[in-house]
PDB file of C-alpha atoms and ligand atoms in Angstrom:
ATOM      1  CA  MET A   1     130.606  60.138  83.506  1.00 98.00           C
ATOM      2  CA  LYS A   2     129.869  57.927  86.485  1.00 98.00           C
ATOM      3  CA  PHE A   3     126.576  58.215  88.368  1.00 98.00           C
ATOM      4  CA  PHE A   4     126.472  57.776  92.130  1.00 98.00           C
ATOM      5  CA  VAL A   5     123.216  57.967  94.074  1.00 98.00           C
ATOM      6  CA  ASP A   6     123.234  60.298  97.031  1.00 98.00           C
ATOM      7  CA  THR A   7     121.064  58.432  99.513  1.00 98.00           C
ATOM      8  CA  ALA A   8     121.018  55.835 102.290  1.00 98.00           C
ATOM      9  CA  ASP A   9     117.615  54.529 101.177  1.00 98.00           C
ATOM     10  CA  VAL A  10     118.281  50.894 100.274  1.00 98.00           C
ATOM     11  CA  ASN A  11     115.003  50.461  98.404  1.00 98.00           C
ATOM     12  CA  GLU A  12     115.893  53.342  96.075  1.00 98.00           C
ATOM     13  CA  ILE A  13     119.427  51.991  95.598  1.00 98.00           C
ATOM     14  CA  ARG A  14     118.096  48.514  94.797  1.00 98.00           C
ATOM     15  CA  GLU A  15     115.546  49.816  92.266  1.00 98.00           C
ATOM     16  CA  LEU A  16     117.888  52.246  90.565  1.00 98.00           C
ATOM     17  CA  GLY A  17     120.754  49.738  90.631  1.00 97.00           C
ATOM     18  CA  ALA A  18     118.666  47.368  88.516  1.00 97.00           C
ATOM     19  CA  THR A  19     119.112  49.776  85.573  1.00 97.00           C
ATOM     20  CA  GLY A  20     122.856  49.159  85.607  1.00 97.00           C
ATOM     21  CA  LEU A  21     123.360  52.933  85.758  1.00 97.00           C
ATOM     22  CA  VAL A  22     124.502  53.200  89.363  1.00 98.00           C
ATOM     23  CA  ASP A  23     128.287  53.253  89.694  1.00 98.00           C
ATOM     24  CA  GLY A  24     128.409  53.992  93.416  1.00 98.00           C
ATOM     25  CA  VAL A  25     126.659  55.550  96.396  1.00 98.00           C
ATOM     26  CA  THR A  26     127.371  58.550  98.595  1.00 98.00           C
ATOM     27  CA  THR A  27     126.018  58.963 102.103  1.00 98.00           C
ATOM     28  CA  ASN A  28     126.508  61.559 104.816  1.00 98.00           C
ATOM     29  CA  PRO A  29     125.320  61.959 108.425  1.00 98.00           C
ATOM     30  CA  SER A  30     122.159  63.779 107.309  1.00 98.00           C
ATOM     31  CA  LEU A  31     121.242  60.988 104.882  1.00 98.00           C
ATOM     32  CA  ILE A  32     121.859  58.347 107.591  1.00 98.00           C
ATOM     33  CA  MET A  33     119.575  60.347 109.905  1.00 98.00           C
ATOM     34  CA  LYS A  34     116.937  60.457 107.152  1.00 98.00           C
ATOM     35  CA  ALA A  35     117.168  56.673 106.655  1.00 98.00           C
ATOM     36  CA  GLY A  36     116.563  56.207 110.383  1.00 98.00           C
ATOM     37  CA  ARG A  37     118.877  53.196 110.583  1.00 98.00           C
ATOM     38  CA  ASP A  38     122.113  52.169 112.275  1.00 98.00           C
ATOM     39  CA  ILE A  39     125.039  53.447 110.193  1.00 98.00           C
ATOM     40  CA  LYS A  40     127.006  50.200 110.181  1.00 98.00           C
ATOM     41  CA  GLU A  41     123.973  48.082 109.365  1.00 98.00           C
ATOM     42  CA  VAL A  42     122.609  50.258 106.570  1.00 98.00           C
ATOM     43  CA  THR A  43     126.059  50.906 105.069  1.00 98.00           C
ATOM     44  CA  ALA A  44     126.789  47.161 104.970  1.00 98.00           C
ATOM     45  CA  GLU A  45     123.505  46.584 103.172  1.00 98.00           C
ATOM     46  CA  ILE A  46     124.273  49.330 100.643  1.00 98.00           C
ATOM     47  CA  CYS A  47     127.749  47.877 100.018  1.00 98.00           C
ATOM     48  CA  GLY A  48     126.120  44.583  99.112  1.00 98.00           C
ATOM     49  CA  LEU A  49     123.862  46.260  96.550  1.00 98.00           C
ATOM     50  CA  VAL A  50     126.496  48.027  94.439  1.00 97.00           C
ATOM     51  CA  ASP A  51     129.930  46.996  93.211  1.00 96.00           C
ATOM     52  CA  GLY A  52     131.328  50.530  93.145  1.00 98.00           C
ATOM     53  CA  PRO A  53     132.478  52.781  95.976  1.00 98.00           C
ATOM     54  CA  VAL A  54     130.122  53.571  98.849  1.00 98.00           C
ATOM     55  CA  SER A  55     131.127  56.750 100.671  1.00 98.00           C
ATOM     56  CA  ALA A  56     130.672  56.585 104.442  1.00 98.00           C
ATOM     57  CA  GLU A  57     131.470  59.741 106.367  1.00 98.00           C
ATOM     58  CA  VAL A  58     133.417  60.088 109.595  1.00 98.00           C
ATOM     59  CA  THR A  59     131.835  62.301 112.248  1.00 98.00           C
ATOM     60  CA  ALA A  60     134.898  63.012 114.405  1.00 98.00           C
ATOM     61  CA  THR A  61     136.491  66.388 113.710  1.00 98.00           C
ATOM     62  CA  ASP A  62     139.991  65.631 115.017  1.00 98.00           C
ATOM     63  CA  TYR A  63     142.616  63.567 113.192  1.00 98.00           C
ATOM     64  CA  ASP A  64     142.832  60.728 115.753  1.00 98.00           C
ATOM     65  CA  GLY A  65     139.073  60.418 115.967  1.00 98.00           C
ATOM     66  CA  MET A  66     138.718  60.400 112.186  1.00 98.00           C
ATOM     67  CA  MET A  67     141.347  57.662 111.876  1.00 98.00           C
ATOM     68  CA  ARG A  68     139.594  55.601 114.567  1.00 98.00           C
ATOM     69  CA  GLU A  69     136.222  55.943 112.849  1.00 98.00           C
ATOM     70  CA  ALA A  70     137.760  55.286 109.420  1.00 98.00           C
ATOM     71  CA  ALA A  71     139.143  51.979 110.733  1.00 98.00           C
ATOM     72  CA  VAL A  72     135.672  50.966 111.919  1.00 98.00           C
ATOM     73  CA  LEU A  73     133.971  52.012 108.664  1.00 98.00           C
ATOM     74  CA  SER A  74     136.657  50.280 106.564  1.00 98.00           C
ATOM     75  CA  GLU A  75     135.772  46.968 108.240  1.00 98.00           C
ATOM     76  CA  ILE A  76     132.235  47.113 106.818  1.00 98.00           C
ATOM     77  CA  ALA A  77     133.140  46.092 103.243  1.00 98.00           C
ATOM     78  CA  ASP A  78     135.890  46.275 100.641  1.00 98.00           C
ATOM     79  CA  ASN A  79     134.039  48.909  98.599  1.00 98.00           C
ATOM     80  CA  ILE A  80     133.839  51.456 101.429  1.00 98.00           C
ATOM     81  CA  CYS A  81     135.237  54.864 100.533  1.00 98.00           C
ATOM     82  CA  ILE A  82     136.016  56.947 103.618  1.00 98.00           C
ATOM     83  CA  LYS A  83     134.503  60.425 103.493  1.00 98.00           C
ATOM     84  CA  VAL A  84     136.300  63.172 105.396  1.00 98.00           C
ATOM     85  CA  PRO A  85     135.509  66.890 105.632  1.00 98.00           C
ATOM     86  CA  LEU A  86     137.720  69.443 103.931  1.00 98.00           C
ATOM     87  CA  THR A  87     139.456  70.679 107.082  1.00 98.00           C
ATOM     88  CA  PHE A  88     143.073  70.680 108.278  1.00 98.00           C
ATOM     89  CA  ASP A  89     142.531  67.421 110.165  1.00 98.00           C
ATOM     90  CA  GLY A  90     140.396  66.008 107.371  1.00 98.00           C
ATOM     91  CA  LEU A  91     143.149  66.427 104.796  1.00 98.00           C
ATOM     92  CA  LYS A  92     145.734  65.041 107.210  1.00 98.00           C
ATOM     93  CA  ALA A  93     143.508  61.969 107.591  1.00 98.00           C
ATOM     94  CA  CYS A  94     143.044  61.856 103.804  1.00 98.00           C
ATOM     95  CA  ARG A  95     146.797  61.607 103.266  1.00 98.00           C
ATOM     96  CA  ALA A  96     147.226  58.916 105.917  1.00 98.00           C
ATOM     97  CA  LEU A  97     144.296  56.882 104.621  1.00 98.00           C
ATOM     98  CA  THR A  98     145.250  57.057 100.952  1.00 98.00           C
ATOM     99  CA  ASP A  99     148.871  56.206 101.841  1.00 98.00           C
ATOM    100  CA  GLY A 100     147.392  53.147 103.547  1.00 97.00           C
ATOM    101  CA  GLY A 101     145.550  52.166 100.378  1.00 97.00           C
ATOM    102  CA  ARG A 102     142.055  53.402 101.285  1.00 98.00           C
ATOM    103  CA  ALA A 103     139.781  55.261  98.875  1.00 98.00           C
ATOM    104  CA  VAL A 104     138.910  58.696 100.275  1.00 98.00           C
ATOM    105  CA  ASN A 105     136.203  61.183  99.331  1.00 98.00           C
ATOM    106  CA  VAL A 106     136.907  64.718 100.579  1.00 99.00           C
ATOM    107  CA  THR A 107     133.589  66.448 101.137  1.00 98.00           C
ATOM    108  CA  LEU A 108     132.241  69.940 101.814  1.00 98.00           C
ATOM    109  CA  CYS A 109     134.459  71.573  99.187  1.00 98.00           C
ATOM    110  CA  PHE A 110     133.455  75.133  98.338  1.00 98.00           C
ATOM    111  CA  SER A 111     136.557  76.614  96.684  1.00 98.00           C
ATOM    112  CA  ALA A 112     139.065  75.760  93.987  1.00 98.00           C
ATOM    113  CA  ASN A 113     141.919  76.184  96.455  1.00 98.00           C
ATOM    114  CA  GLN A 114     140.329  73.655  98.799  1.00 98.00           C
ATOM    115  CA  ALA A 115     140.079  71.231  95.856  1.00 99.00           C
ATOM    116  CA  LEU A 116     143.753  71.821  95.035  1.00 98.00           C
ATOM    117  CA  LEU A 117     144.720  70.918  98.605  1.00 98.00           C
ATOM    118  CA  ALA A 118     142.579  67.775  98.511  1.00 98.00           C
ATOM    119  CA  ALA A 119     144.272  66.611  95.311  1.00 98.00           C
ATOM    120  CA  LYS A 120     147.685  67.231  96.860  1.00 98.00           C
ATOM    121  CA  ALA A 121     146.531  65.199  99.891  1.00 98.00           C
ATOM    122  CA  GLY A 122     145.891  62.277  97.531  1.00 98.00           C
ATOM    123  CA  ALA A 123     142.082  62.330  97.601  1.00 98.00           C
ATOM    124  CA  THR A 124     140.402  59.713  95.439  1.00 98.00           C
ATOM    125  CA  PHE A 125     137.370  61.993  95.019  1.00 99.00           C
ATOM    126  CA  ILE A 126     136.752  65.672  95.704  1.00 99.00           C
ATOM    127  CA  SER A 127     133.129  66.644  96.382  1.00 98.00           C
ATOM    128  CA  PRO A 128     132.363  70.270  95.457  1.00 98.00           C
ATOM    129  CA  PHE A 129     128.832  71.213  96.579  1.00 98.00           C
ATOM    130  CA  VAL A 130     127.154  72.967  93.663  1.00 98.00           C
ATOM    131  CA  GLY A 131     123.627  73.507  95.019  1.00 98.00           C
ATOM    132  CA  ARG A 132     124.782  74.978  98.314  1.00 98.00           C
ATOM    133  CA  LEU A 133     126.818  77.618  96.467  1.00 98.00           C
ATOM    134  CA  ASP A 134     123.764  78.397  94.312  1.00 98.00           C
ATOM    135  CA  ASP A 135     121.794  78.715  97.572  1.00 98.00           C
ATOM    136  CA  ILE A 136     123.927  81.682  98.647  1.00 98.00           C
ATOM    137  CA  GLY A 137     123.671  83.411  95.287  1.00 98.00           C
ATOM    138  CA  LEU A 138     126.901  82.130  93.742  1.00 98.00           C
ATOM    139  CA  GLU A 139     127.305  80.114  90.550  1.00 98.00           C
ATOM    140  CA  GLY A 140     128.100  76.661  91.919  1.00 98.00           C
ATOM    141  CA  MET A 141     128.911  75.203  88.528  1.00 98.00           C
ATOM    142  CA  GLU A 142     131.791  77.656  88.095  1.00 98.00           C
ATOM    143  CA  LEU A 143     133.566  75.788  90.874  1.00 98.00           C
ATOM    144  CA  ILE A 144     133.363  72.513  88.922  1.00 98.00           C
ATOM    145  CA  SER A 145     134.827  74.283  85.928  1.00 98.00           C
ATOM    146  CA  GLU A 146     137.693  75.824  87.915  1.00 98.00           C
ATOM    147  CA  ILE A 147     138.584  72.504  89.532  1.00 99.00           C
ATOM    148  CA  ARG A 148     138.534  70.746  86.137  1.00 98.00           C
ATOM    149  CA  THR A 149     141.018  73.301  84.796  1.00 98.00           C
ATOM    150  CA  ILE A 150     143.316  73.076  87.814  1.00 98.00           C
ATOM    151  CA  TYR A 151     143.335  69.279  87.914  1.00 98.00           C
ATOM    152  CA  ASP A 152     144.008  69.101  84.168  1.00 98.00           C
ATOM    153  CA  ASN A 153     146.780  71.707  84.447  1.00 98.00           C
ATOM    154  CA  TYR A 154     148.713  69.433  86.780  1.00 98.00           C
ATOM    155  CA  GLY A 155     147.457  65.982  85.835  1.00 98.00           C
ATOM    156  CA  PHE A 156     145.942  65.259  89.255  1.00 98.00           C
ATOM    157  CA  ALA A 157     144.238  61.850  89.341  1.00 98.00           C
ATOM    158  CA  THR A 158     141.658  62.956  91.937  1.00 98.00           C
ATOM    159  CA  GLU A 159     138.179  62.517  90.464  1.00 99.00           C
ATOM    160  CA  ILE A 160     135.755  65.431  90.525  1.00 99.00           C
ATOM    161  CA  LEU A 161     132.568  64.180  92.157  1.00 99.00           C
ATOM    162  CA  ALA A 162     130.003  66.916  91.522  1.00 98.00           C
ATOM    163  CA  ALA A 163     127.771  66.930  94.620  1.00 98.00           C
ATOM    164  CA  SER A 164     124.759  68.795  95.942  1.00 98.00           C
ATOM    165  CA  LEU A 165     123.292  68.504  92.436  1.00 98.00           C
ATOM    166  CA  ARG A 166     119.597  69.303  92.588  1.00 98.00           C
ATOM    167  CA  THR A 167     118.406  69.417  88.956  1.00 98.00           C
ATOM    168  CA  VAL A 168     118.812  67.655  85.627  1.00 98.00           C
ATOM    169  CA  GLY A 169     120.364  70.911  84.370  1.00 98.00           C
ATOM    170  CA  HIS A 170     123.069  70.572  87.006  1.00 98.00           C
ATOM    171  CA  VAL A 171     123.862  67.077  85.715  1.00 98.00           C
ATOM    172  CA  LYS A 172     124.104  68.291  82.115  1.00 98.00           C
ATOM    173  CA  GLN A 173     126.357  71.200  83.049  1.00 98.00           C
ATOM    174  CA  ALA A 174     128.623  68.963  85.134  1.00 98.00           C
ATOM    175  CA  ALA A 175     128.881  66.516  82.214  1.00 98.00           C
ATOM    176  CA  LEU A 176     129.672  69.309  79.737  1.00 98.00           C
ATOM    177  CA  ILE A 177     132.444  70.580  82.001  1.00 98.00           C
ATOM    178  CA  GLY A 178     133.841  67.077  82.385  1.00 98.00           C
ATOM    179  CA  ALA A 179     133.168  66.194  86.019  1.00 98.00           C
ATOM    180  CA  ASP A 180     134.166  62.559  86.498  1.00 99.00           C
ATOM    181  CA  VAL A 181     131.186  61.673  88.680  1.00 98.00           C
ATOM    182  CA  ALA A 182     127.766  63.145  89.418  1.00 98.00           C
ATOM    183  CA  THR A 183     126.190  62.144  92.702  1.00 98.00           C
ATOM    184  CA  VAL A 184     122.469  62.746  92.544  1.00 98.00           C
ATOM    185  CA  PRO A 185     119.435  62.227  94.746  1.00 98.00           C
ATOM    186  CA  PRO A 186     117.227  59.367  93.459  1.00 98.00           C
ATOM    187  CA  ALA A 187     114.578  61.807  92.205  1.00 98.00           C
ATOM    188  CA  VAL A 188     117.111  63.587  89.986  1.00 98.00           C
ATOM    189  CA  LEU A 189     118.372  60.302  88.548  1.00 98.00           C
ATOM    190  CA  ARG A 190     114.776  59.307  87.766  1.00 98.00           C
ATOM    191  CA  ALA A 191     114.117  62.718  86.204  1.00 98.00           C
ATOM    192  CA  LEU A 192     117.034  62.217  83.792  1.00 98.00           C
ATOM    193  CA  PHE A 193     115.009  59.522  82.004  1.00 97.00           C
ATOM    194  CA  LYS A 194     112.100  61.822  81.336  1.00 97.00           C
ATOM    195  CA  HIS A 195     111.196  63.946  78.320  1.00 98.00           C
ATOM    196  CA  PRO A 196     107.630  65.012  77.435  1.00 98.00           C
ATOM    197  CA  LEU A 197     108.214  64.176  73.757  1.00 98.00           C
ATOM    198  CA  THR A 198     109.249  60.626  74.723  1.00 98.00           C
ATOM    199  CA  ASP A 199     105.949  60.192  76.579  1.00 98.00           C
ATOM    200  CA  LYS A 200     103.954  61.792  73.769  1.00 98.00           C
ATOM    201  CA  GLY A 201     105.699  59.746  71.094  1.00 98.00           C
ATOM    202  CA  LEU A 202     105.183  56.513  73.005  1.00 98.00           C
ATOM    203  CA  ASP A 203     101.462  57.262  73.467  1.00 98.00           C
ATOM    204  CA  ALA A 204     101.108  57.815  69.717  1.00 98.00           C
ATOM    205  CA  PHE A 205     102.977  54.604  68.840  1.00 98.00           C
ATOM    206  CA  LEU A 206     100.844  52.584  71.251  1.00 98.00           C
ATOM    207  CA  ALA A 207      97.595  54.086  69.936  1.00 98.00           C
ATOM    208  CA  ASP A 208      98.567  53.208  66.339  1.00 98.00           C
ATOM    209  CA  TRP A 209      99.729  49.757  67.399  1.00 98.00           C
ATOM    210  CA  ALA A 210      96.363  49.050  69.021  1.00 98.00           C
ATOM    211  CA  LYS A 211      94.684  49.857  65.684  1.00 98.00           C
ATOM    212  CA  THR A 212      96.688  47.098  63.955  1.00 98.00           C
ATOM    213  CA  GLY A 213      95.177  44.433  66.217  1.00 98.00           C
ATOM    214  CA  GLN A 214      98.580  42.712  66.332  1.00 98.00           C
ATOM    215  CA  SER A 215     100.657  41.475  69.250  1.00 97.00           C
ATOM    216  CA  ILE A 216     104.324  40.547  69.460  1.00 97.00           C
ATOM    217  CA  GLY A 217     105.154  37.263  71.085  1.00 89.00           C
TER     218      GLY A 217
HETATM  219  O1  G3P B   1     126.453  64.968  98.164  1.00 70.00           O
HETATM  220  C1  G3P B   1     126.239  66.004  99.048  1.00 70.00           C
HETATM  221  C2  G3P B   1     124.794  66.247  99.196  1.00 70.00           C
HETATM  222  O2  G3P B   1     124.210  65.256  99.991  1.00 70.00           O
HETATM  223  C3  G3P B   1     124.444  67.574  99.678  1.00 70.00           C
HETATM  224  O3  G3P B   1     123.321  67.908  98.973  1.00 70.00           O
HETATM  225  O4  G3P B   1     121.247  69.059  98.526  1.00 70.00           O
HETATM  226  O5  G3P B   1     122.012  68.692 100.892  1.00 70.00           O
HETATM  227  O6  G3P B   1     123.162  70.342  99.433  1.00 70.00           O
HETATM  228  P1  G3P B   1     122.382  69.061  99.485  1.00 70.00           P
END
C-alpha cells in the first residue's frame, strides 16, 4: 500500500518525507486555503519534496476551464497529477488528459458507480471519500470494498486512493480491503507509528540499560 499525505503544509511533508514512507501528496482547494499560500508556489515546492505524484486540483467546473487550468498546473512539475471532480465535465476532462499522457486523480467519489465511470474514463486514481460517508451515517469503508471488487472483476488499472481517512482504523481497514493508496492527514500518519506497549517497552529497556552503566559507541 502506498501512503500519500493529504496536506499542503510543506514543513509536515518535509518531516514526514524524511521517513521514506511518503509516496505522494494530495492537495485540494481547502488545503491550499489552509496553507495560506499561492497555489502555484506551494505546489512547486511540494513537487520538489517528493518523487511521487502530487495531486493539484482544478477549480473550474466546465470542461474548457478544467483543461485550461490543467495545462497551467501541468507546467509546475513533471510529478503533477491533475485532480478533477467526479462530474460529467470532470470525467470528460479525465479522458482527454489521460489520453494526452497526464496522470489524473478523480476526486469526490461517493458511489461505486461513480468509481466505475472514472475507471472507464481512464483515471489514474479514484478518490472515494470514506470519512464524509461516515459523517452522514453510512459505512464509508463499504465503498472501498465495492470498488475493489468491481475493479478486480474487470481488471481496471485505476488505483483506489482511499481518501478522507480520519483514523488509524480507517487505514487498517483500507489496507485489509486492498486499497492501492491511503491518503492521510499528517496527524494520522504520525499516529500509525504509535502503540502504548511500544512506549512502555522502550521505557523499561532504557531503565534497565541505565542500570548497566554501559554506553554504545
Ligand atoms: O483527500 C480528501 C480529503 O482532503 C478530504 O478529507 O477529512 O476533509 O473529508 P476530509
